[in-house]
XYZ file of C-alpha atoms in Angstrom:
225
model
C -23.596 14.446 -21.280
C -22.692 14.889 -17.002
C -22.972 18.833 -18.006
C -26.255 18.381 -19.443
C -27.159 15.982 -16.394
C -26.368 18.452 -13.738
C -28.481 21.334 -14.908
C -31.611 18.906 -15.255
C -30.580 17.712 -11.618
C -29.859 21.353 -10.564
C -34.034 22.144 -9.294
C -34.186 18.906 -7.031
C -30.815 17.980 -6.600
C -29.795 18.512 -2.848
C -26.024 18.589 -2.596
C -24.914 17.475 1.341
C -21.667 15.455 1.818
C -20.394 14.083 4.940
C -17.137 16.286 5.335
C -19.728 19.690 4.630
C -21.803 18.273 6.996
C -19.659 17.208 9.892
C -16.194 18.656 9.882
C -14.850 16.363 12.746
C -15.365 13.618 10.363
C -12.318 11.970 9.883
C -10.287 11.366 6.502
C -10.370 7.577 4.107
C -6.944 6.408 3.112
C -8.117 3.686 0.423
C -5.168 1.138 0.561
C -4.602 -1.179 -3.131
C -3.152 -4.495 -2.475
C -2.544 -6.393 -5.600
C -2.474 -9.769 -4.992
C -0.264 -12.093 -7.522
C -0.206 -15.781 -8.694
C -4.208 -16.391 -9.347
C -4.099 -18.476 -12.158
C -8.620 -19.585 -12.319
C -8.553 -22.850 -14.820
C -11.231 -24.480 -15.449
C -10.872 -28.920 -16.189
C -9.935 -27.925 -19.564
C -7.209 -26.129 -18.768
C -8.930 -22.833 -20.149
C -8.852 -19.403 -18.125
C -12.142 -19.664 -15.995
C -12.698 -15.563 -16.740
C -12.013 -16.251 -20.729
C -15.404 -19.063 -20.653
C -19.118 -18.356 -20.146
C -18.864 -18.199 -16.295
C -21.543 -16.403 -15.223
C -19.991 -13.648 -13.112
C -20.927 -14.470 -9.741
C -19.750 -17.871 -10.166
C -16.231 -16.193 -11.433
C -16.472 -13.532 -7.999
C -16.554 -16.508 -5.701
C -13.759 -18.080 -7.087
C -11.513 -15.799 -7.283
C -12.512 -14.276 -4.029
C -11.620 -18.641 -2.468
C -8.823 -18.427 -4.757
C -7.590 -15.202 -3.117
C -7.839 -17.081 0.524
C -4.395 -18.192 1.199
C -3.118 -14.562 0.553
C -6.184 -13.050 2.836
C -5.596 -15.057 5.398
C -1.832 -13.767 5.735
C -2.075 -10.469 5.009
C -5.179 -10.503 7.683
C -2.656 -12.240 10.366
C -0.056 -8.964 9.884
C -1.962 -6.600 10.361
C -3.269 -7.949 13.787
C 0.077 -8.842 14.411
C 1.735 -5.341 13.606
C -0.347 -2.774 12.982
C -3.734 -3.085 14.443
C -5.708 -3.430 17.518
C -9.294 -5.153 15.685
C -10.067 -5.639 12.410
C -12.998 -4.917 10.468
C -13.312 -7.915 7.345
C -15.732 -7.652 4.322
C -16.036 -10.286 1.878
C -19.298 -10.545 -0.723
C -19.399 -14.911 -0.238
C -20.667 -16.658 2.160
C -17.755 -19.378 1.274
C -14.983 -16.434 1.569
C -16.088 -15.595 4.845
C -16.443 -18.801 6.021
C -12.900 -19.665 4.970
C -11.947 -17.001 6.583
C -13.857 -17.644 10.230
C -12.445 -21.480 9.888
C -8.719 -20.242 9.207
C -6.671 -22.018 11.896
C -4.111 -19.222 11.249
C -6.723 -16.712 12.812
C -8.402 -19.630 15.444
C -6.097 -16.988 17.961
C -7.820 -13.899 17.341
C -11.695 -15.316 17.769
C -12.712 -14.383 14.917
C -16.822 -13.793 14.461
C -19.084 -13.629 11.281
C -22.190 -11.690 10.651
C -24.025 -13.105 7.116
C -26.904 -11.944 6.067
C -29.259 -14.504 7.479
C -27.845 -14.066 11.692
C -30.719 -12.402 13.555
C -30.853 -9.285 15.052
C -30.303 -10.065 18.595
C -27.212 -12.063 17.958
C -25.673 -9.700 16.173
C -26.038 -7.678 18.390
C -23.717 -9.704 20.476
C -21.223 -10.710 18.334
C -20.708 -7.024 17.659
C -20.780 -6.341 21.650
C -18.026 -9.012 22.019
C -15.757 -7.522 18.897
C -15.659 -4.196 20.837
C -15.524 -4.786 24.293
C -13.444 -8.159 24.497
C -9.838 -7.519 24.405
C -9.269 -11.065 23.434
C -11.583 -10.821 19.924
C -9.898 -9.093 17.891
C -11.731 -9.713 14.322
C -15.281 -9.345 13.068
C -16.041 -10.713 9.398
C -19.527 -9.307 7.830
C -20.993 -10.583 4.936
C -21.450 -7.012 2.001
C -25.002 -7.357 1.413
C -24.961 -7.447 5.652
C -22.656 -5.811 7.739
C -23.221 -2.230 4.717
C -26.396 -0.861 6.523
C -27.697 -1.147 10.464
C -24.446 -1.475 11.766
C -23.316 0.888 14.948
C -20.733 0.674 17.518
C -17.149 -0.183 15.504
C -15.643 2.607 14.971
C -15.173 3.523 18.551
C -12.603 0.226 18.285
C -12.190 0.104 14.707
C -10.132 2.066 12.912
C -8.770 -0.526 9.432
C -11.196 -2.507 7.734
C -10.230 -4.898 4.785
C -12.653 -6.137 1.669
C -11.692 -9.837 0.227
C -13.797 -9.348 -2.569
C -14.779 -5.606 -4.504
C -17.759 -4.646 -5.389
C -19.138 -2.945 -7.458
C -21.535 -0.082 -6.464
C -20.079 3.505 -5.227
C -22.654 2.921 -2.883
C -22.998 -0.111 -1.680
C -18.576 0.280 -0.669
C -19.893 4.030 0.834
C -21.934 1.258 3.471
C -19.219 0.234 3.704
C -16.742 2.295 4.882
C -19.117 3.806 6.507
C -19.349 1.439 9.307
C -16.007 3.068 10.449
C -15.818 6.455 8.846
C -18.547 7.574 10.825
C -20.068 10.011 14.100
C -17.528 8.584 17.090
C -14.331 8.366 14.811
C -11.072 9.776 15.784
C -8.753 7.839 13.326
C -8.076 8.048 10.169
C -9.848 5.176 8.407
C -7.868 3.092 6.119
C -9.111 0.915 3.969
C -6.994 -2.256 1.980
C -8.444 -3.873 -0.653
C -7.279 -6.792 -1.912
C -7.317 -7.224 -6.157
C -6.413 -10.195 -8.120
C -3.896 -9.389 -10.777
C -5.291 -9.949 -13.930
C -8.616 -11.145 -13.837
C -12.054 -9.351 -12.454
C -11.025 -7.461 -9.912
C -9.213 -5.087 -11.809
C -12.172 -4.459 -14.469
C -14.528 -3.608 -10.866
C -11.553 -1.324 -9.616
C -11.860 -0.108 -12.872
C -15.463 0.084 -13.347
C -15.944 1.328 -9.622
C -13.164 4.426 -10.504
C -15.189 5.217 -13.494
C -18.704 5.431 -11.376
C -17.017 7.436 -9.126
C -15.282 9.727 -11.459
C -18.715 10.127 -12.688
C -20.590 11.207 -9.235
C -17.695 13.518 -8.819
C -18.358 15.457 -12.110
C -22.017 15.628 -10.876
C -21.357 17.473 -7.698
C -18.537 19.432 -9.342
C -15.816 18.500 -6.675
C -12.319 16.480 -7.452
C -12.861 14.060 -5.563
C -11.715 10.727 -7.610
C -10.028 8.266 -7.864
C -7.391 9.187 -4.755
C -10.374 9.115 -2.655
C -12.493 5.797 -3.895
């Protein structure tokens, strides 16, 4: 009932899109990077996603299983393709796994949790922005999706090691780089574990985006996340 809902919203919904308000805003390109070989089994040998495992636990286990691939991928990006990289993950264990990786230690990674004090966050962002040796900043999604500014001046690429259900949350995350002051196209790499909950999350996200696009009566859909 999208048409009916749109008509009901018209009297009190003001439609403003960032690209309309800020003509100089750079585009965003989303890239799905599929991670092969993720095979999560219970002690009984059953696939974890076929049990009654809570989604939050399953999401975390998939994130941890993706860590070896994610670490190699981040290392490749910083070696060949980008000078400074912003990485988002949902689970604290995944964030810590990236920060504590010996392979990535040479990039002096900083990490912002939900519990990171405001003054320490500011110091980490300042160090990432101004110190040429610090090339990697890791943000927990719940902490880094809002209230953080300045990253757009030094980076135009991010990696989402874990996925997010909410279109609004993804918009906030991407908005750390696609904002006033960004002069380059923004690239967002999504690490998707093939054949797992990740693919279901990605499909759900696209469906939500299509509904939003129809409500706004525009053509934005999967191609623009």
